Short mmCIF file of C-alpha atoms in Angstrom, two decimals:
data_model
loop_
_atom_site.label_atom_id
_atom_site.label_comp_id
_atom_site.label_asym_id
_atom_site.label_seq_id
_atom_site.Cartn_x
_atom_site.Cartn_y
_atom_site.Cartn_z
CA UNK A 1 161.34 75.01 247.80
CA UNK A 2 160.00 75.34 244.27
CA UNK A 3 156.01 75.87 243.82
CA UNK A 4 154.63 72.08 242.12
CA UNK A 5 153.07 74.45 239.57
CA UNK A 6 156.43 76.00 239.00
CA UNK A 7 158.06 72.87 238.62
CA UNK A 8 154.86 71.70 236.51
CA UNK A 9 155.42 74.18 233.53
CA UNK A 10 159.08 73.91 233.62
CA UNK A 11 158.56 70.20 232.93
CA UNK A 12 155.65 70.66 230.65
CA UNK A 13 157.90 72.75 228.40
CA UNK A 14 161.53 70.53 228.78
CA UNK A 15 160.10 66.92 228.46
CA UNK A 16 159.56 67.26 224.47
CA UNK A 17 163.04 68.91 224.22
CA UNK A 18 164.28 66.04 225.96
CA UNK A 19 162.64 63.74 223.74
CA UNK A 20 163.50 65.21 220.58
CA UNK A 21 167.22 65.62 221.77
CA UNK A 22 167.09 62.21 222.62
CA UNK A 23 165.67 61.46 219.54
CA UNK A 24 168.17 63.10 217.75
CA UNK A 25 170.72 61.51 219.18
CA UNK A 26 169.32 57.65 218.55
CA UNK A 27 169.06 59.05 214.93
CA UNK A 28 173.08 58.92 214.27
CA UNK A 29 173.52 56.10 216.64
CA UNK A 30 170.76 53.70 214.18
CA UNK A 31 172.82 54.93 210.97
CA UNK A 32 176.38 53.27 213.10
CA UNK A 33 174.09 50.36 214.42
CA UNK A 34 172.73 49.31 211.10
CA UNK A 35 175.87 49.68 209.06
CA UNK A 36 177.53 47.56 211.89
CA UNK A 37 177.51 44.16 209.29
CA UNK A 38 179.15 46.19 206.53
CA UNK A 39 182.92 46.11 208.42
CA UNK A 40 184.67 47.97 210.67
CA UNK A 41 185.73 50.15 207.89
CA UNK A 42 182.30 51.32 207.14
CA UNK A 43 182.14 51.54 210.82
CA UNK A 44 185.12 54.12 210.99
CA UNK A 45 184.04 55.66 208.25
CA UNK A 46 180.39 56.62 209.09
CA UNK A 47 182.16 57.30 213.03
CA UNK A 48 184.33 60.21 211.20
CA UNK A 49 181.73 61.11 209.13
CA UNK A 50 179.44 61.87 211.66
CA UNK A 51 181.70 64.05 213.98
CA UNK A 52 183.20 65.98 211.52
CA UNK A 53 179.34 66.46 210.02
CA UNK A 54 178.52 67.75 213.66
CA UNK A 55 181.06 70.07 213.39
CA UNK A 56 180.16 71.94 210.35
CA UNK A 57 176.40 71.64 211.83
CA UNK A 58 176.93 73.97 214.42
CA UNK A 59 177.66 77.05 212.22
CA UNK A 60 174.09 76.93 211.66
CA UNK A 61 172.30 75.23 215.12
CA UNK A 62 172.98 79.28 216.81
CA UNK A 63 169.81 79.98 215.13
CA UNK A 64 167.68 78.18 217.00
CA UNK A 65 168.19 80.02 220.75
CA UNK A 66 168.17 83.35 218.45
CA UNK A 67 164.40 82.72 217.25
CA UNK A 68 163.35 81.48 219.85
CA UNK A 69 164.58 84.66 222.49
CA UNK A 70 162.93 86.66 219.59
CA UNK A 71 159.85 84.82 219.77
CA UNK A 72 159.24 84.75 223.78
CA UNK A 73 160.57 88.08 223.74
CA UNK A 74 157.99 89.57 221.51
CA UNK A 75 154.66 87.08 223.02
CA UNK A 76 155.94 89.06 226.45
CA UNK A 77 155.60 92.55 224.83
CA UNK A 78 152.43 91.82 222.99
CA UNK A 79 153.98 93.02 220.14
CA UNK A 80 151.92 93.81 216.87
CA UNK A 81 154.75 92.77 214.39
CA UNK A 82 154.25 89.47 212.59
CA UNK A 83 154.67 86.69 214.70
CA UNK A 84 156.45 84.56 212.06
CA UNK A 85 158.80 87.10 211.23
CA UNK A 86 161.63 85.86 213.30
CA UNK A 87 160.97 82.33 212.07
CA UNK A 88 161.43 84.09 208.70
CA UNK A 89 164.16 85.84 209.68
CA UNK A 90 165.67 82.26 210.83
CA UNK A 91 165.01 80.58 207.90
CA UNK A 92 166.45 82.88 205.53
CA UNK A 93 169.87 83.17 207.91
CA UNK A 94 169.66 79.18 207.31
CA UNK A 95 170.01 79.91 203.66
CA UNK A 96 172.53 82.77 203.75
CA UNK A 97 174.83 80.68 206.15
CA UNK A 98 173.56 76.70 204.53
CA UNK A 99 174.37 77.39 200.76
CA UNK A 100 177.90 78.68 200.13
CA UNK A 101 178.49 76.25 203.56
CA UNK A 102 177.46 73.42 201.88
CA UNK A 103 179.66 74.44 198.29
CA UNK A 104 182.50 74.72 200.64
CA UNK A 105 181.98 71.49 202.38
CA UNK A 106 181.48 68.99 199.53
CA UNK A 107 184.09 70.04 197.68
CA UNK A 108 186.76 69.75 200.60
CA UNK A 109 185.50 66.49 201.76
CA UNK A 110 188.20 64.28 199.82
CA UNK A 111 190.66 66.61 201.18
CA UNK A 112 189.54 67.10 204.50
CA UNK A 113 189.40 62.88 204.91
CA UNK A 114 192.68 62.38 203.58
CA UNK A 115 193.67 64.44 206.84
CA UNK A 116 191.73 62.29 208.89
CA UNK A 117 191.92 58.81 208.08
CA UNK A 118 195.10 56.92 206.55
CA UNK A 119 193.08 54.12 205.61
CA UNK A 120 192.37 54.44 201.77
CA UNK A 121 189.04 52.22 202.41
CA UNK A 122 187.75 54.43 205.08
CA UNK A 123 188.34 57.47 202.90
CA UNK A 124 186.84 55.63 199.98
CA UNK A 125 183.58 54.96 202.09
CA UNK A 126 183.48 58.28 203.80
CA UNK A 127 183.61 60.77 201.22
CA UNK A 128 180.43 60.06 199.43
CA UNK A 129 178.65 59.39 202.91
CA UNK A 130 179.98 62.97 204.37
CA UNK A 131 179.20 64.66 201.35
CA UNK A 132 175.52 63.52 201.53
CA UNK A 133 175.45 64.41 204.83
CA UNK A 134 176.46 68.09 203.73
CA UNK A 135 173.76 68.36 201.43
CA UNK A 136 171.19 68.73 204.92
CA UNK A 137 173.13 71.68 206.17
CA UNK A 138 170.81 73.88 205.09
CA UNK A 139 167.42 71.69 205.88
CA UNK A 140 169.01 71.43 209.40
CA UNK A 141 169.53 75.43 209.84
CA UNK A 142 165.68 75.66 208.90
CA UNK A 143 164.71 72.32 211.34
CA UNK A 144 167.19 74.93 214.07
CA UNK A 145 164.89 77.99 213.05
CA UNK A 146 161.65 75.47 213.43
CA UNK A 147 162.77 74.68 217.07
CA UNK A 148 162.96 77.61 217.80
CA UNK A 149 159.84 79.01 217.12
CA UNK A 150 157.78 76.46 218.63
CA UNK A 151 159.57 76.72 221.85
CA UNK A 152 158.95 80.48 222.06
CA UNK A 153 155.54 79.76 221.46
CA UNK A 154 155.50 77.32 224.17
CA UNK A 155 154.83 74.40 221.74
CA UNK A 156 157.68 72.09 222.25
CA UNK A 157 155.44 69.09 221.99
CA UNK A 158 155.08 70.08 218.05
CA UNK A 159 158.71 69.73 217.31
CA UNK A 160 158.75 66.65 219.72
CA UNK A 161 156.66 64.62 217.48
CA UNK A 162 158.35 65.70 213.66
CA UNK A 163 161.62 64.29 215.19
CA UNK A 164 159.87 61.36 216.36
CA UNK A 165 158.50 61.15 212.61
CA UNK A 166 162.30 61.76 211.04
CA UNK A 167 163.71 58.67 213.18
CA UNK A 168 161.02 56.63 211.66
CA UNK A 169 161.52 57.43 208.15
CA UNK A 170 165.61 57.10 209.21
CA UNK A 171 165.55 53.70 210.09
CA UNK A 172 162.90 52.61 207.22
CA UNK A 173 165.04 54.73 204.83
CA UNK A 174 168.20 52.87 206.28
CA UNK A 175 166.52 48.86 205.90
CA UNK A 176 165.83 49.90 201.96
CA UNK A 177 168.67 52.08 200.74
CA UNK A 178 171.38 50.37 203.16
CA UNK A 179 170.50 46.54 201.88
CA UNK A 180 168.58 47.27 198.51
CA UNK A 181 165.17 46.36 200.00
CA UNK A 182 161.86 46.74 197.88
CA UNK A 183 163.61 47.23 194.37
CA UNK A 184 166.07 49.85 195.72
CA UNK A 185 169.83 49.60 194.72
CA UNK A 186 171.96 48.14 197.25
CA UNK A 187 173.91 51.50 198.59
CA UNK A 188 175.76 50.52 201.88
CA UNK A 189 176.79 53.07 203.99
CA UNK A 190 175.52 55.47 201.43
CA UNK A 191 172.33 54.12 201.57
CA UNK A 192 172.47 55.85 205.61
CA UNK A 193 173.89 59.13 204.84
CA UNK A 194 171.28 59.31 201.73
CA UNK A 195 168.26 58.06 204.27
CA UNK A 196 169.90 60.70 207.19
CA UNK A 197 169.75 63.78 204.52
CA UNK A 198 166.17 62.90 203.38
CA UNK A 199 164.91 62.52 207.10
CA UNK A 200 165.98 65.89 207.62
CA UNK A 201 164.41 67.33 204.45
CA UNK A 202 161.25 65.69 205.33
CA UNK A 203 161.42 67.28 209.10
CA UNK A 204 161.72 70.19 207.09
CA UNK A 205 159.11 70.09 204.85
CA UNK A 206 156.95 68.86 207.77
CA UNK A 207 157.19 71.56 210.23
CA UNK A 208 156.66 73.99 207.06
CA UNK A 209 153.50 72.33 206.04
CA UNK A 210 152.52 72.92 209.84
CA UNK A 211 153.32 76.25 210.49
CA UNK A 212 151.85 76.97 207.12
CA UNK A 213 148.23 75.41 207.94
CA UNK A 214 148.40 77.71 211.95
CA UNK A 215 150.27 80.50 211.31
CA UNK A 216 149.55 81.35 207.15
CA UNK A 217 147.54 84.42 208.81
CA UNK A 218 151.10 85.79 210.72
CA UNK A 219 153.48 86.35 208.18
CA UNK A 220 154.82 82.85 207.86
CA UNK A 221 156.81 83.29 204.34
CA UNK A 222 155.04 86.56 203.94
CA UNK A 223 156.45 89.20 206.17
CA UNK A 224 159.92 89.57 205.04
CA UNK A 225 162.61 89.91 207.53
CA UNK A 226 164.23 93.49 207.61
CA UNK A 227 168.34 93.68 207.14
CA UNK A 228 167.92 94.81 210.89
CA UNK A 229 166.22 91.82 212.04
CA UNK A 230 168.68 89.13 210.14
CA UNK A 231 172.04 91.34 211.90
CA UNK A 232 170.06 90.61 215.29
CA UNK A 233 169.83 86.61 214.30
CA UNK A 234 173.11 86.88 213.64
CA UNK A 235 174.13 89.11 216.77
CA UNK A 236 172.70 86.56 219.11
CA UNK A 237 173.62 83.06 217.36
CA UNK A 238 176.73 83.96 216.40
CA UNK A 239 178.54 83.28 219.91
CA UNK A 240 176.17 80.05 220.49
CA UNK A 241 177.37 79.04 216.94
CA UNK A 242 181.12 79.91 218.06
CA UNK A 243 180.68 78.15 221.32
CA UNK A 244 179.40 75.09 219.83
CA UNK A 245 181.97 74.83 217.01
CA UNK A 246 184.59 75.25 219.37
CA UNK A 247 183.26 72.47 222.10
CA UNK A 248 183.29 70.41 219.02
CA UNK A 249 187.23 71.00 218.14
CA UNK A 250 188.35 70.80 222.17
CA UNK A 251 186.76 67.29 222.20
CA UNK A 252 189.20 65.86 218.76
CA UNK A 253 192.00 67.26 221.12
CA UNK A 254 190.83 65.67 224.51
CA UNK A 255 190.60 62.71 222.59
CA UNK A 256 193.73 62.77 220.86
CA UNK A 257 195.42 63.77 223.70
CA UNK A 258 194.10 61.13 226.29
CA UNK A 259 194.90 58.76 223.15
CA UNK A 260 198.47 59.75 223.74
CA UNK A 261 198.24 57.77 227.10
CA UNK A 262 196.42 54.68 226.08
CA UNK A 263 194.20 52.52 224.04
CA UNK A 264 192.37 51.59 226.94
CA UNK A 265 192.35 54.75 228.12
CA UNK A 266 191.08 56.26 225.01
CA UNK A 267 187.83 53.92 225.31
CA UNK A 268 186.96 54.45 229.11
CA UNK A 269 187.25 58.38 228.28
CA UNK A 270 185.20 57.77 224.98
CA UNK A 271 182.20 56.12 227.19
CA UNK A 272 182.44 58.63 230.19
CA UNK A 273 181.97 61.52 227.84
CA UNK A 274 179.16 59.01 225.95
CA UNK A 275 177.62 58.90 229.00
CA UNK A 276 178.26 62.59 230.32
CA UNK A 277 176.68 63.65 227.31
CA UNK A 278 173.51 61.77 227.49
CA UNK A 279 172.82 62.95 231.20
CA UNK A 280 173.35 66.83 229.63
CA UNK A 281 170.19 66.12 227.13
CA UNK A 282 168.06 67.06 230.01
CA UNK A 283 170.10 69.59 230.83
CA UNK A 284 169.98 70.86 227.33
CA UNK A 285 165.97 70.68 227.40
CA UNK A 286 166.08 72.65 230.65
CA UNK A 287 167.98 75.48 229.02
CA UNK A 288 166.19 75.46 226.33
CA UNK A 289 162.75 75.54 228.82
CA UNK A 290 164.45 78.64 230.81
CA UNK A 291 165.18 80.66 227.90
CA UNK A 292 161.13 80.33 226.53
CA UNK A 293 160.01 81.64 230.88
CA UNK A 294 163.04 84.10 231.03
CA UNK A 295 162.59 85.81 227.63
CA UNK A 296 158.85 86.19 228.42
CA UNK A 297 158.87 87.82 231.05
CA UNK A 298 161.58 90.00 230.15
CA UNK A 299 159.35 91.10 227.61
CA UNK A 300 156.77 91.95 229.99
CA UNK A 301 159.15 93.96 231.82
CA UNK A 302 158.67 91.59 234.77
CA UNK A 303 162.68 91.20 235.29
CA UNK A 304 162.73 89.69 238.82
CA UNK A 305 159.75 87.24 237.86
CA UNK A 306 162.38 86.64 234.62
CA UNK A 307 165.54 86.04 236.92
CA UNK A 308 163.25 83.64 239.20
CA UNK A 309 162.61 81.41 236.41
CA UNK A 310 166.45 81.22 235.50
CA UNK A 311 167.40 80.01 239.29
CA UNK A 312 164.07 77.62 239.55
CA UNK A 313 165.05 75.84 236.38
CA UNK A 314 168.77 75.81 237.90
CA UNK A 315 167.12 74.29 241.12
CA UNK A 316 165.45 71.38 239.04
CA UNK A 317 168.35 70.55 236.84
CA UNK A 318 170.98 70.13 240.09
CA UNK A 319 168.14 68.26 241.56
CA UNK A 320 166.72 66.37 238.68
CA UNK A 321 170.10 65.46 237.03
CA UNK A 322 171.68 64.68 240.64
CA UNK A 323 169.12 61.75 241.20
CA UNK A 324 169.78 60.58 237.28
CA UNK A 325 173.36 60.17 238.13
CA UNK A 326 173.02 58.31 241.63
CA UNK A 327 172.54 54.50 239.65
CA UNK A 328 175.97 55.54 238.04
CA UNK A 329 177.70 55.83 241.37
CA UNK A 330 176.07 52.77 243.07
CA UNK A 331 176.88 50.63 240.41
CA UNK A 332 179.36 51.75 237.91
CA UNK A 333 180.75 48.61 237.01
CA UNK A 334 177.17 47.71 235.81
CA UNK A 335 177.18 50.38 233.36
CA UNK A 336 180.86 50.34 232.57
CA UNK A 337 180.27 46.68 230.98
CA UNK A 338 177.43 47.11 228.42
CA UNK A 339 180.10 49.54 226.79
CA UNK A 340 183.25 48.11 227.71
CA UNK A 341 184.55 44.28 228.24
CA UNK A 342 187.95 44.22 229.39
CA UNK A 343 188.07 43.85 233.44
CA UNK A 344 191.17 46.15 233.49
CA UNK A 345 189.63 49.26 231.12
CA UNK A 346 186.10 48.90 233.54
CA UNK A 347 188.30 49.08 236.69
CA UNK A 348 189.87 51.99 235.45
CA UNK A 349 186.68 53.45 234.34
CA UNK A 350 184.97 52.99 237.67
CA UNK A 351 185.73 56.28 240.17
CA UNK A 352 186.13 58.50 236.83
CA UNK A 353 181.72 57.32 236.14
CA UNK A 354 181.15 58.10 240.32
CA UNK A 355 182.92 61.37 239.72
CA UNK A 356 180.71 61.88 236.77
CA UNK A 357 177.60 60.53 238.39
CA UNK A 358 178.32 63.37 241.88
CA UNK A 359 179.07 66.52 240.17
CA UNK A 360 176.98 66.36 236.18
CA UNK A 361 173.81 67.67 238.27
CA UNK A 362 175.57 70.70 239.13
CA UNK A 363 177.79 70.92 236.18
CA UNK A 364 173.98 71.02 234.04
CA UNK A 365 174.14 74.81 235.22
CA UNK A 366 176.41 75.85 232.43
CA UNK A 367 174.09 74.13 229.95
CA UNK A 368 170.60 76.19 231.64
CA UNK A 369 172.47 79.04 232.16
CA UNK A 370 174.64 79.41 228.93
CA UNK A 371 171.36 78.44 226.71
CA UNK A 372 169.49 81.04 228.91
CA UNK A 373 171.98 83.65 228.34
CA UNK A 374 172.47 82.95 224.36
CA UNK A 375 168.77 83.67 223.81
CA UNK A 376 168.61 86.91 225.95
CA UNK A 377 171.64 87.96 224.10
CA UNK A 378 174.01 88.10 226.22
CA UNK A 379 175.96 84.87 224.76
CA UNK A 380 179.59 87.14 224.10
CA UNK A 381 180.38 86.31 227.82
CA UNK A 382 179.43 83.34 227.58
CA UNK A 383 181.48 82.24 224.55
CA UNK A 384 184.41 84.09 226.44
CA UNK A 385 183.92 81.67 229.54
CA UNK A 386 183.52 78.98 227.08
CA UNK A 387 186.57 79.26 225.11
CA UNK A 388 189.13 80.52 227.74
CA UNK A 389 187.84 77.87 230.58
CA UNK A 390 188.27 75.21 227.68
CA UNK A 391 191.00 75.79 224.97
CA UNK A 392 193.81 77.99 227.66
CA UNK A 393 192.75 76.48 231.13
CA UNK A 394 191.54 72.67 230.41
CA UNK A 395 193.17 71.13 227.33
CA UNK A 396 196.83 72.54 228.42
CA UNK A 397 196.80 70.74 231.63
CA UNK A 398 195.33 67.58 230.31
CA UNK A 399 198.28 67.73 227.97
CA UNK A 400 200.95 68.22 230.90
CA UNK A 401 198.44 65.71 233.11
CA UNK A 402 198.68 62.88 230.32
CA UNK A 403 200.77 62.92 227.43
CA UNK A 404 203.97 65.30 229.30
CA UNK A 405 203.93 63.52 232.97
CA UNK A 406 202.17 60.12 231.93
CA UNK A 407 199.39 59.97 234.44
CA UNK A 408 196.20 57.80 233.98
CA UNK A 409 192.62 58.53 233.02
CA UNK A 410 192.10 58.92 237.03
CA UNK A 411 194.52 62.26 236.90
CA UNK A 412 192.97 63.77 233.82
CA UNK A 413 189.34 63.50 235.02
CA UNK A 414 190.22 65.32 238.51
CA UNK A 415 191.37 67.56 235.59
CA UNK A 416 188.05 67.46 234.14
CA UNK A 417 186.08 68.06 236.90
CA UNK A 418 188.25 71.14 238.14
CA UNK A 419 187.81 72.70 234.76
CA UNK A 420 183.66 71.80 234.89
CA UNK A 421 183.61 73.19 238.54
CA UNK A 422 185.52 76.31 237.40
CA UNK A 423 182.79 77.05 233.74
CA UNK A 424 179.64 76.27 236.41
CA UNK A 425 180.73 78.99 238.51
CA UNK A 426 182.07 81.66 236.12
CA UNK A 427 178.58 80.61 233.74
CA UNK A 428 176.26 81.01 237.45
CA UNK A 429 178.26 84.40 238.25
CA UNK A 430 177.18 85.54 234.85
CA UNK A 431 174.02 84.78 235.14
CA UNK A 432 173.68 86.52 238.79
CA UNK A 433 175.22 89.37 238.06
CA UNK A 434 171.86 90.45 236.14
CA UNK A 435 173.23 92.34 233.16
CA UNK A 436 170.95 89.90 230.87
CA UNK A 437 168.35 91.90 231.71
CA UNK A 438 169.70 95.37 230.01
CA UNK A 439 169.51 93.71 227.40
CA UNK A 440 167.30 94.68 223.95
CA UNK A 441 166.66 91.98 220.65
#
């Protein structure tokens, strides 16, 4: 049984993430909702646009867990060193990594979409909207570096509310630039992309005004980062930025793949991993809660009180996630139809969302642990588990399970959740085995 004032701070520190997570994720979701009227090719195009955006992303979201294990590391030691100076060290790794990304990126984007899409109205649509997406890759490295450093300071609540502020000025940006409101030129699905990379500038800005006003007096912009300290950023969100990427890829494949079966298919497997993914945002806020205790108390030397943390927050997210999951397995075909309306695709849909709905609660161990592990740095294993569990085990046998033997979507989940059970395990062995705490950042 976990101490109420254990469970208490775990919440007090995971709730924000969860909110800004969330937040994050209604952001892209108003930019499809309120180019909806503008066709389904504007549709398909900001769809692409916003995957293949996600992609590139994560070559520069390993710097958040890297700050922020930094960060709680050092508040443990009661270290003397600058206490912006791994938010310094972020920010600058956000340049270094953002810039030539960003060159790269907008001028393969006409390219890269003629790969994607053989529609030459998509293509014409999606270019300029992924190319103003690209122009926030460097913005969102520094927002990464932000969230990390208010986590280690055990100031989620901060970050919580600037992402709050960025939706707003999203979906105000969107009703002017989308539709030509107040004097603007009328931009269409431009008009989202250009309101998307200004939100994220303006988070930016934001959380530098911030820290500037609290932490002027520690370095912030001041202490500058030592080659040493930007090879350790690097070091430890390197295999988080590798891990990320390559989740990213396997999914284009399931999907492709499971595509290879079915239309209808296709779409129940679209909303089932829709819907996995929203139940791992508090998953996601829970690793990013265990790595701020864990890292702490490593750096207090206190590596038991440090490995207790790790299993407690494991405890709440099997429980926690568990009890989110049972309305999914009493009534699936409730959920099933606000995403999907053809009897036959929800029918098919049904014990895939109860097998979901049993087993995500434990499955949200690889996301507490892994996130844990990244900001410790210990993320190589992790990235190993990651990429071997995924890309040899998992995507081979849903290609023999679908496209080779032509079973359904019921065949290729069992394949899913034999491939989930399998990470969990290998990602909780890790994790047990203690060699985290050897560890020095």
């Amino acid at each position: 049984m976990i101490p109420k004032e254990r469970v208490a701070t775990i919440f007090k520190l995971a709730y924000p993430i969860c909110i800004a997570l969330s937040s994050a994720v209604v952001m892209s979701l108003v930019d499809l909702a309120m180019v909806r009227p503008l066709g389904n090719q504007a549709i398909a195009a900001v769809g692409l646009s916003m995957f293949s955006n996600s992609l590139i992303l994560s070559f520069v979201m390993g710097i958040a867990p890297a700050v922020q294990g930094m960060v709680a590391r050092r508040r443990g030691e009661g270290s003397t060193e600058a206490k912006c100076l791994p938010l310094n060290g972020g920010l600058l790794a956000a340049v270094v990594v953002g810039a030539p990304l960003t060159v790269i990126c907008y001028l393969a984007t006409p390219y890269f979409f003629s790969l994607i899409s053989s529609d030459p109205d998509v293509t014409r649509i999606g270019v300029p909207f992924l190319r103003t997406l690209y122009l926030a890759i460097i913005a969102t490295g520094m927002n990464a570096a932000f969230r990390g450093h208010w986590a280690g300071m055990e100031k989620p609540k901060v970050y919580m509310t600037i992402v709050v502020v960025m939706n707003c000025l999203n979906f105000f940006g969107n009703y002017v630039l989308i539709y030509g409101r107040f004097g603007a030129p009328v931009m269409g699905a431009t008009g989202a992309a250009l309101s998307t990379m200004l939100a994220v500038h303006a988070g930016a800005l934001i959380n530098g005004v911030i820290i500037y006003l609290h932490y002027r007096k520690d370095g912030f912009l001041k202490a500058k980062p030592a080659r040493a300290l930007l090879i350790r950023i690097f070091k430890i969100g390197m295999p988080a930025t590798m891990q990320e990427f390559f989740l990213s890829a396997g999914f284009i494949v399931f999907f492709w793949m499971v595509g290879q079966v079915g239309t209808a298919e296709l779409a129940a497997a679209n909303v089932l991993i829709r819907i996995t993914m929203v139940l791992s945002l508090f998953a996601m806020a829970l690793g990013v809660a265990s790595a701020t205790l864990v890292s702490r108390n490593v750096g207090k030397g206190d590596l038991e009180e440090a490995a207790r943390w790790g299993w407690d927050v494991g405890k709440v997210g099997v429980l926690g996630i568990t009890a989110l999951g049972l309305p999914l397995f009493l009534f699936p075909e409730a959920i099933l139809s606000l995403f999907l309306s053809n009897p036959n695709t929800i029918a098919m849909a049904v014990v895939p969302l109860r097998m979901v709905a049993a087993t995500t609660g434990a499955g949200s161990l690889i996301y507490i642990f892994a996130y844990t592990l990244f900001s410790v740095g210990d993320g190589n294993r992790v990235l190993l588990v990651s990429f071997s569990t995924q890309w040899i085990v998992f995507l081979p046998a849903v290609w023999i399970v679908g496209p080779y033997l032509r079973y359904g979507l019921l065949q290729i989940w069992l394949v899913q959740m034999v491939y989930g059970a399998l990470a969990t395990v290998l990602i909780t062995a890790i994790w047990a085995d203690g060699r985290w705490k050897k560890i020095r950042i």
